GROMACS .gro file of C-alpha atoms in nm:
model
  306
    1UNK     CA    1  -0.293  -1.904  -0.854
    2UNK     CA    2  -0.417  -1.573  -0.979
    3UNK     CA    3  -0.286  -1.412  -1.305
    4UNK     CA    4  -0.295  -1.014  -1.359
    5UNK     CA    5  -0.157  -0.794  -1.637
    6UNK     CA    6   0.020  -0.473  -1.621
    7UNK     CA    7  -0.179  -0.237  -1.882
    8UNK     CA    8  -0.058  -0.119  -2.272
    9UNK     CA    9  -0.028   0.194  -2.363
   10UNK     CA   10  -0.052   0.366  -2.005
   11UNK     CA   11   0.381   0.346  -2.006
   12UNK     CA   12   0.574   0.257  -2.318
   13UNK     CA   13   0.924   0.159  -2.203
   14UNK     CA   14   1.085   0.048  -2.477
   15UNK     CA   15   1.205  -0.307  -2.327
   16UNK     CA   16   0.816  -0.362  -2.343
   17UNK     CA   17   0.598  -0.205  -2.585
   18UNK     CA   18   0.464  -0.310  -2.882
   19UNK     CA   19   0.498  -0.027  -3.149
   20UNK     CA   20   0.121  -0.006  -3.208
   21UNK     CA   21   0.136   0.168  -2.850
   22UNK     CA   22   0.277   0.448  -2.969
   23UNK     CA   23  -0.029   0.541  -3.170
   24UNK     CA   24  -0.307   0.395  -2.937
   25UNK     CA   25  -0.588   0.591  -2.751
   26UNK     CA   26  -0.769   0.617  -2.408
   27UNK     CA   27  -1.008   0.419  -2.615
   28UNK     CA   28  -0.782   0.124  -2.693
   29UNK     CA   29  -0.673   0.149  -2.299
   30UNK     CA   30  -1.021   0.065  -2.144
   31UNK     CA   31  -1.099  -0.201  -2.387
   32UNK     CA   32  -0.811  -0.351  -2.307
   33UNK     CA   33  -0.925  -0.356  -1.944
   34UNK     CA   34  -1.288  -0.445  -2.014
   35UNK     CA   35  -1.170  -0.732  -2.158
   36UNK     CA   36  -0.915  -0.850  -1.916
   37UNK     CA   37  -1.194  -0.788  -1.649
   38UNK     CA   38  -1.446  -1.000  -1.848
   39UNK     CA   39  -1.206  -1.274  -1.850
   40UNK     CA   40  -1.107  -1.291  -1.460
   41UNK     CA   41  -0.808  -1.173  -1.428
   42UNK     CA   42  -0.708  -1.048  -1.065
   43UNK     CA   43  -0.579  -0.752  -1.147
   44UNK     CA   44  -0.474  -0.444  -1.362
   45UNK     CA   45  -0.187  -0.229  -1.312
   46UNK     CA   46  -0.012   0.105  -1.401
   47UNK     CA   47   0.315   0.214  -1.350
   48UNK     CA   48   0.428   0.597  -1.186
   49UNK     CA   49   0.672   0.865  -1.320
   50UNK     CA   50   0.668   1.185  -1.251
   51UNK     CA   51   0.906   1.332  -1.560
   52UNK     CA   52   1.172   1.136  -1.734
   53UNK     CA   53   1.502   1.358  -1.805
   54UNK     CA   54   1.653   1.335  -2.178
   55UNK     CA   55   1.913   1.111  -2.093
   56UNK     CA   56   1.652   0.799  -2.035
   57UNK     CA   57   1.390   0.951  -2.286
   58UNK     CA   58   1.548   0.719  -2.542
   59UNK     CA   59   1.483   0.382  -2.373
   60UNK     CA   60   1.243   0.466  -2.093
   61UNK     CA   61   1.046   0.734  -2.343
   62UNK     CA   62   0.805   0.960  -2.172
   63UNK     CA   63   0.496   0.839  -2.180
   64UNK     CA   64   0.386   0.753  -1.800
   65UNK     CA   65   0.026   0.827  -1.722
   66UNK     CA   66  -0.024   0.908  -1.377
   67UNK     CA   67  -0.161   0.604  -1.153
   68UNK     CA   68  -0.439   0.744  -0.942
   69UNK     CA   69  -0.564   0.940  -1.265
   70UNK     CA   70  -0.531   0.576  -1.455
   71UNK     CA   71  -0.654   0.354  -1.193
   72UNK     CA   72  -0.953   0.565  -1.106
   73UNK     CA   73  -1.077   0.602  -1.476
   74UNK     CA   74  -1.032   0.208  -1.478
   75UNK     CA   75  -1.246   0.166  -1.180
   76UNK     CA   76  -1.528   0.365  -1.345
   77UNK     CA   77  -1.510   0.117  -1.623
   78UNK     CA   78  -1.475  -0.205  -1.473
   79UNK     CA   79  -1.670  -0.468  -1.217
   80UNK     CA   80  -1.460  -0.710  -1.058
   81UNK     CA   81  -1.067  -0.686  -1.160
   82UNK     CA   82  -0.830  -0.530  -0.868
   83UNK     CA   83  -0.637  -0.213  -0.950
   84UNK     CA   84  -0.294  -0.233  -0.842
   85UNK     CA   85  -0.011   0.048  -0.898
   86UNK     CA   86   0.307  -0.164  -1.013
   87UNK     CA   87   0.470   0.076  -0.857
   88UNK     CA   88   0.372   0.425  -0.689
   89UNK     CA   89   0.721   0.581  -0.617
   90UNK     CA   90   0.507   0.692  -0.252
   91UNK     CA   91   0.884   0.906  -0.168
   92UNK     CA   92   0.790   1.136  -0.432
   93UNK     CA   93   0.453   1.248  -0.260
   94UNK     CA   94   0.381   1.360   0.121
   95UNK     CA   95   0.189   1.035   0.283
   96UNK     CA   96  -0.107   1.257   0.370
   97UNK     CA   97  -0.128   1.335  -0.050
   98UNK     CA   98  -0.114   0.986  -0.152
   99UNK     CA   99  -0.335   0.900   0.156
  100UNK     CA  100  -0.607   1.119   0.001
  101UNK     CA  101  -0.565   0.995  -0.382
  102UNK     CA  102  -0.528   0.619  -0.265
  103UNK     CA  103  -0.857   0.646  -0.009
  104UNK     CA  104  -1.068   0.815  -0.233
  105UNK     CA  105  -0.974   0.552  -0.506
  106UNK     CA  106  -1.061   0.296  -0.296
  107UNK     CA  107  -1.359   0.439  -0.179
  108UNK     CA  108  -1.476   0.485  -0.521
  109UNK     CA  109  -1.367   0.158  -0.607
  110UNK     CA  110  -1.549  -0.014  -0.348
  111UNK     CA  111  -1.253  -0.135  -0.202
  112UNK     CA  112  -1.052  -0.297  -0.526
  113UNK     CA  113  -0.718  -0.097  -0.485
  114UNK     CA  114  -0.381  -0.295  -0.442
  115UNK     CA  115  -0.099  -0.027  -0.334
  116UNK     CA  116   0.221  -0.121  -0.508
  117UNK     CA  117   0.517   0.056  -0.421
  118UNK     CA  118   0.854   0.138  -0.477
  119UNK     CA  119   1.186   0.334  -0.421
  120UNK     CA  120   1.270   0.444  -0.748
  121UNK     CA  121   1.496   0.470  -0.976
  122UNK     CA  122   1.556   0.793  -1.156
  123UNK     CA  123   1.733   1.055  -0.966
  124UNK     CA  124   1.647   1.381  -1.169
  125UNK     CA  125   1.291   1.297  -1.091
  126UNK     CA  126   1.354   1.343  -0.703
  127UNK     CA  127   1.567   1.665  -0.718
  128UNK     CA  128   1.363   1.848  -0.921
  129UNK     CA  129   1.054   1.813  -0.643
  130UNK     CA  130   1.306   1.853  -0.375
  131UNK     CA  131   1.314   1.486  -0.205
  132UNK     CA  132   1.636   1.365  -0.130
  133UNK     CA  133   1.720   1.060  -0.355
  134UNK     CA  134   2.053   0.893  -0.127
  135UNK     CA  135   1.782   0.867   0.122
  136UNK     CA  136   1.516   0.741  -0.071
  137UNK     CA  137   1.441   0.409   0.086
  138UNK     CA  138   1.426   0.537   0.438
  139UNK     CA  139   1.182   0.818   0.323
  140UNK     CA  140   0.951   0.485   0.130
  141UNK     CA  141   1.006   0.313   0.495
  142UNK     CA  142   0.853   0.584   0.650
  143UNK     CA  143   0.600   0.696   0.449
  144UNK     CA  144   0.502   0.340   0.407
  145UNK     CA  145   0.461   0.328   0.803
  146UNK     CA  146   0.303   0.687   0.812
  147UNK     CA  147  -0.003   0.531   0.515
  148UNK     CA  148  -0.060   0.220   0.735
  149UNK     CA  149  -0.205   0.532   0.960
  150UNK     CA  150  -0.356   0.712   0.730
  151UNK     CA  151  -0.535   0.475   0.546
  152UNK     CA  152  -0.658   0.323   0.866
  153UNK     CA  153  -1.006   0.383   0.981
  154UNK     CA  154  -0.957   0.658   1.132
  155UNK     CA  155  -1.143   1.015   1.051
  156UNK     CA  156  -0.849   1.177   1.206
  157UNK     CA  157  -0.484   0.961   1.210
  158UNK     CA  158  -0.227   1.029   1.424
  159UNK     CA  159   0.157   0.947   1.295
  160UNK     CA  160   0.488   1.081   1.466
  161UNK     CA  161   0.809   1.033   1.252
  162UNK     CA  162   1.174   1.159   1.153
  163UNK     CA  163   1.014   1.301   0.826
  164UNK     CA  164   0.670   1.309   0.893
  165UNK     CA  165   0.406   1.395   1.178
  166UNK     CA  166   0.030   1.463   1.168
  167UNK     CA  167  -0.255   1.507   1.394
  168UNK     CA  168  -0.600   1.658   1.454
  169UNK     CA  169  -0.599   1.662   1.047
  170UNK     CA  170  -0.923   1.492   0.941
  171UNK     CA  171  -0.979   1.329   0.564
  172UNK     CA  172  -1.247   1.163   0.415
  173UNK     CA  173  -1.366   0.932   0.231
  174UNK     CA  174  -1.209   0.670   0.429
  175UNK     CA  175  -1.109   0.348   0.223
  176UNK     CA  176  -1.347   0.052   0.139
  177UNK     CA  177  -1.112  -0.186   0.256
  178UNK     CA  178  -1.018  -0.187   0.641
  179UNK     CA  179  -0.648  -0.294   0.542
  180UNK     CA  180  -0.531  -0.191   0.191
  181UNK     CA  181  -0.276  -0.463   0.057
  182UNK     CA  182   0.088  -0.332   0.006
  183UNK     CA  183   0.281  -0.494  -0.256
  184UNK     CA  184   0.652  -0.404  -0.246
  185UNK     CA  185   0.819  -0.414  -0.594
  186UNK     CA  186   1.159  -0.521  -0.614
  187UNK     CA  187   1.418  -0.768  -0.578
  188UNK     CA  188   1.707  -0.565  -0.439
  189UNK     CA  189   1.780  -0.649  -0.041
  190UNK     CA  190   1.612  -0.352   0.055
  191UNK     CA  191   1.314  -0.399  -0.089
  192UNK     CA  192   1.305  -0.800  -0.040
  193UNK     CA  193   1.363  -0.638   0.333
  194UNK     CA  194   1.091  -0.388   0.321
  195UNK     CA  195   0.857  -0.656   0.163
  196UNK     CA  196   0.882  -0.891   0.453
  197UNK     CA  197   0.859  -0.649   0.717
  198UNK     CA  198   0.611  -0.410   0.544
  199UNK     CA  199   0.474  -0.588   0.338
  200UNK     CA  200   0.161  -0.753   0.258
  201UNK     CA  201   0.282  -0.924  -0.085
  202UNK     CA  202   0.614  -0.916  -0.296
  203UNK     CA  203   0.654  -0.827  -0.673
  204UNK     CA  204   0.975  -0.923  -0.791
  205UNK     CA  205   1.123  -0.713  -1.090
  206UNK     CA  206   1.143  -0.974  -1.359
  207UNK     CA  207   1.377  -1.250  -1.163
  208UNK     CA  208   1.421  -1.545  -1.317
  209UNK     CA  209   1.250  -1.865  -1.223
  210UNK     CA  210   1.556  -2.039  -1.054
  211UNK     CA  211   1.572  -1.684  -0.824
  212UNK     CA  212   1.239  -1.722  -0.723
  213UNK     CA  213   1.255  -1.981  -0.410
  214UNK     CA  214   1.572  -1.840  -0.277
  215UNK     CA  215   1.422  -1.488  -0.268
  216UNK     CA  216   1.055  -1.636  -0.129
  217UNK     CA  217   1.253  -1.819   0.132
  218UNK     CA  218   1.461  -1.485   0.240
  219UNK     CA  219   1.176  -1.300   0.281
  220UNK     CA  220   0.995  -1.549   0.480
  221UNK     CA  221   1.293  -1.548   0.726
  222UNK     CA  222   1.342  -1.184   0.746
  223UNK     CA  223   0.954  -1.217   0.813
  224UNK     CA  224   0.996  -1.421   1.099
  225UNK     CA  225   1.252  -1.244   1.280
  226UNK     CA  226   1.084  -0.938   1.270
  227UNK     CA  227   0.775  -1.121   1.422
  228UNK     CA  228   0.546  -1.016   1.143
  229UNK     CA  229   0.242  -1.205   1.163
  230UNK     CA  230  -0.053  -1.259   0.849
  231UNK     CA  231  -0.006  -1.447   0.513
  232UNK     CA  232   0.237  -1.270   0.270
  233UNK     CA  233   0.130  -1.278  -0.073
  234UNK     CA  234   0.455  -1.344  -0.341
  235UNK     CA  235   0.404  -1.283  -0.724
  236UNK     CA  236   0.589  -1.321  -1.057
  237UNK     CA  237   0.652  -1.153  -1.381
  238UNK     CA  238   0.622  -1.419  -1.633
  239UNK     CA  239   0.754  -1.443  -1.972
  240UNK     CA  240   0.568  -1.295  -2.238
  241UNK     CA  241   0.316  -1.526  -2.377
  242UNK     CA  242   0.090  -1.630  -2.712
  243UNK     CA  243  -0.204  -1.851  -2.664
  244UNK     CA  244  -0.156  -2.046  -2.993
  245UNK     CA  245   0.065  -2.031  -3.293
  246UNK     CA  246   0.166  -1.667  -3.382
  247UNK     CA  247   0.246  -1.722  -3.730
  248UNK     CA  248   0.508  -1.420  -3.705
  249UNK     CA  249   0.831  -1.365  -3.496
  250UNK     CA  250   0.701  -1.308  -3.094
  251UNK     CA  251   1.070  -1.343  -3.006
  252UNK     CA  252   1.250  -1.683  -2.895
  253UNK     CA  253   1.151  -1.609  -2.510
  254UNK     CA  254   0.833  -1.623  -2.560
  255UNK     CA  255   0.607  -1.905  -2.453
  256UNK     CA  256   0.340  -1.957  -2.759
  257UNK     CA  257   0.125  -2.249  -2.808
  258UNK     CA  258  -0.183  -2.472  -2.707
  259UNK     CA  259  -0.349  -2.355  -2.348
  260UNK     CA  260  -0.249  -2.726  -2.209
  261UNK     CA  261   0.111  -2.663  -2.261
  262UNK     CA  262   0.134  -2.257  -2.102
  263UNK     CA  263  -0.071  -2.367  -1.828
  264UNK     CA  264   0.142  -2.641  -1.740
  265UNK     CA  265   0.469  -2.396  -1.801
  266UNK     CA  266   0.274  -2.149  -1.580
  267UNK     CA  267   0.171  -2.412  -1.287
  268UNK     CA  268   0.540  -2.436  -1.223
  269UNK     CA  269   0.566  -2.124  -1.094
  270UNK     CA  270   0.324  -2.210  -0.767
  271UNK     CA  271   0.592  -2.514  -0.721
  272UNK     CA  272   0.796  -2.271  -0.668
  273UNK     CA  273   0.597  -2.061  -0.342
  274UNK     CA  274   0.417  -1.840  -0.620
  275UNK     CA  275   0.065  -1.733  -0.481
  276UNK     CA  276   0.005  -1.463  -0.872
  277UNK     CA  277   0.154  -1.417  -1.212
  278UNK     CA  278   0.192  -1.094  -1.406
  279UNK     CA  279   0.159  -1.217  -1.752
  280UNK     CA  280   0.242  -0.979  -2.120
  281UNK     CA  281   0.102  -1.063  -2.398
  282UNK     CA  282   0.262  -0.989  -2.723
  283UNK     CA  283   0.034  -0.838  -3.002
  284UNK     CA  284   0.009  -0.646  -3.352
  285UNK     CA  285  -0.257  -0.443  -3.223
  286UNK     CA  286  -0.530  -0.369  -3.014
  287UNK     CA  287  -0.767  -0.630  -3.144
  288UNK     CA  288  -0.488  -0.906  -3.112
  289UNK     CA  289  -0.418  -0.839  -2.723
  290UNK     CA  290  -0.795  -0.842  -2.662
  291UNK     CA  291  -0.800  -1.175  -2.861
  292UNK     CA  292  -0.502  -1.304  -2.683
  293UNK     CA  293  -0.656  -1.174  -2.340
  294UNK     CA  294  -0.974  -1.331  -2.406
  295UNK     CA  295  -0.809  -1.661  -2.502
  296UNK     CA  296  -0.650  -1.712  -2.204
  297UNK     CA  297  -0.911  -1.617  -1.965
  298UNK     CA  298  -1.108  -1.912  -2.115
  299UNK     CA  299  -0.826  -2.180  -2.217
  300UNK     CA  300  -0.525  -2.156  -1.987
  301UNK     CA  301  -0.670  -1.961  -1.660
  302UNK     CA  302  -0.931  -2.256  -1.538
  303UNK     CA  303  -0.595  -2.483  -1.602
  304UNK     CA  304  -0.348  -2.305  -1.390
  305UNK     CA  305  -0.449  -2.467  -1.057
  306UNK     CA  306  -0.509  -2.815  -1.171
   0.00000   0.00000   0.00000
C-alpha cells in the first residue's frame, strides 16, 4: 500500500492548517518535500484555485499556490516521489493549456506527474473567467476526454467535441510517460461516475472508513458496464496522525502513538480495497513535520503491508 502527503503551506484552508503555515516560506515548502522524498513516500500533492471571493476568504483563506508552478519547482528538487495535483479544477483552463503545462511537467519530470482532477466547487471562480459553472462537470468530462488526446504521443492530436476541437496544432515536449494517470477526486455520484469511466484511480474527499467499500464496489460496477478495461487505482484520506506521544493536544481524532499500532490502524484500510493513503501530519512547526515525516518513513511505512 503506498502512502503520500498533500503538501503544507502551498494551501492553508483553515479545516487543515497548522498556524505556523501562515508564516512559513518557499524554504520550509521544499524541505518539507525533500524529506518526504527521502523517506519513500509515493507522492506529493498541491491543490488549485484560481481566486477565492470574500465570502469563503474566512474559512478557505486565500492562499492557493498554483499547481504546475508548485509541482514543477518540486520536481527540480526532488528524485523519486510522484507529483500529483489533488485536484486541478481542468474546467477552468482550455485542454490544449493544461495539455502544455501538464506535458512539459512531465517531461521535465521524467515522467513523475499524477493528474488529479476535479469539478470544483466555488462558483465566483468560474464566472469571473467566463466558464459556465451549472455545466461544470460536462465541461471536466470533456476536457478530460479531449487531454487523453493531447497528452498522447502524438506531435500533433486530433480531438472533435461539443466544447472543444483541435487539429494540425503541434506541441512539444511530449510527456515522459506514454499514459499519464488520472486520479478523479471526489465522492459525489458524478465524480465516483467519472472515476470509473475516466479514470485511472479514485481519491475520495475525506469519506469515512465504513464508506469506503460501498463506494470501491460502485465504482467497480459502473466500471464494468462501461467496459473499461486496466487496473483502477482507489486511495484514502486518512486521519491525521503522530508517530509517538505528542505531549500536547493533536485533537481527539487523531491517531498518535508507537509505529506498530498506526501501521496496524493503517493496514485496515487495504482490507477495505485501498491500493494508497493520503496521510497529515499534525505539527508545531516546520522541524516537527519533518521529524514526524521522517519517523514514519522509517517506523510505520515498511509495516503497512505486513
Amino acid at each position: 500500500m503506498v502512502y503520500g502527503m498533500q503538501l503544507p503551506i502551498q494551501s492553508q484552508s483553515t479545516i487543515y492548517a497548522e498556524p505556523w503555515e501562515a508564516s512559513a516560506s518557499a524554504a520550509d515548502l521544499a524541505e518539507v518535500a525533500r524529506a518526504a522524498d527521502r523517506a519513500g513516500f509515493g507522492y506529493l500533492a498541491t491543490c488549485d484555485h484560481v481566486a477565492i471571493p470574500r465570502r469563503l476568504a474566512g474559512p478557505m483563506s486565500t492562499v492557493w499556490y498554483d499547481p504546475v508552478a508548485t509541482l514543477s519547482f518540486l520536481a527540480g528538487i526532488t528524485e523519486r516521489v510522484r507529483l500529483l495535483s489533488h485536484v486541478a479544477i481542468l474546467g477552468l483552463r482550455h485542454p490544449l493549456l493544461s495539455a502544455k503545462q501538464y506535458a512539459t511537467l512531465d517531461h521535465l519530470s521524467g515522467g513523475r506527474l499524477i493528474l488529479g482532477v476535479g469539478a470544483g466547487h466555488v462558483q465566483e471562480e468560474f464566472e469571473v473567467l467566463g466558464v459556465d459553472f451549472a455545466r461544470r462537470g460536462a465541461v471536466l468530462d470533456e476536457t478530460l476526454d479531449a487531454l487523453r488526446a493531447a497528452l498522447g504521443p502524438e506531435e500533433y492530436p486530433r480531438f472533435e467535441g461539443e466544447l472543444f476541437s483541435f487539429k494540425d496544432l503541434g506541441q512539444l515536449p511530449r510527456p515522459a510517460q506514454a499514459r499519464i494517470p488520472v486520479w478523479v477526486g471526489g465522492s459525489s455520484p458524478a465524480a465516483v461516475r467519472r472515476a470509473a469511466v475516466r479514470g485511472d484511480g479514485w481519491l475520495p474527499q475525506g469519506d469515512p472508513r465504513d464508506e469506503l467499500p460501498a463506494r470501491i464496489a460502485r465504482i467497480k460496477e459502473l466500471r464494468a458496464a462501461a467496459g473499461v478495461e486496466g487496473p483502477i487505482e482507489f486511495g484514502a484520506i486518512t486521519e491525521a496522525l503522530y508517530v509517538g506521544e505528542p505531549g500536547w493536544d493533536t485533537g481527539r481524532r487523531t491517531l498518535t502513538g508507537k509505529a506498530e499500532a498506526l501501521a496496524e490502524s493503517l493496514r485496515a484500510y487495504k482490507a477495505l480495497g485501498v491500493d494508497q493513503i493520503q496521510v497529515r501530519f499534525r505539527s508545531r512547526d516546520r522541524a516537527e513535520l519533518t521529524d514526524q515525516i521522517t519517523a514514519f518513513g522509517a517506523e510505520v511505512g515498511p509495516l503497512l503491508n505486513d
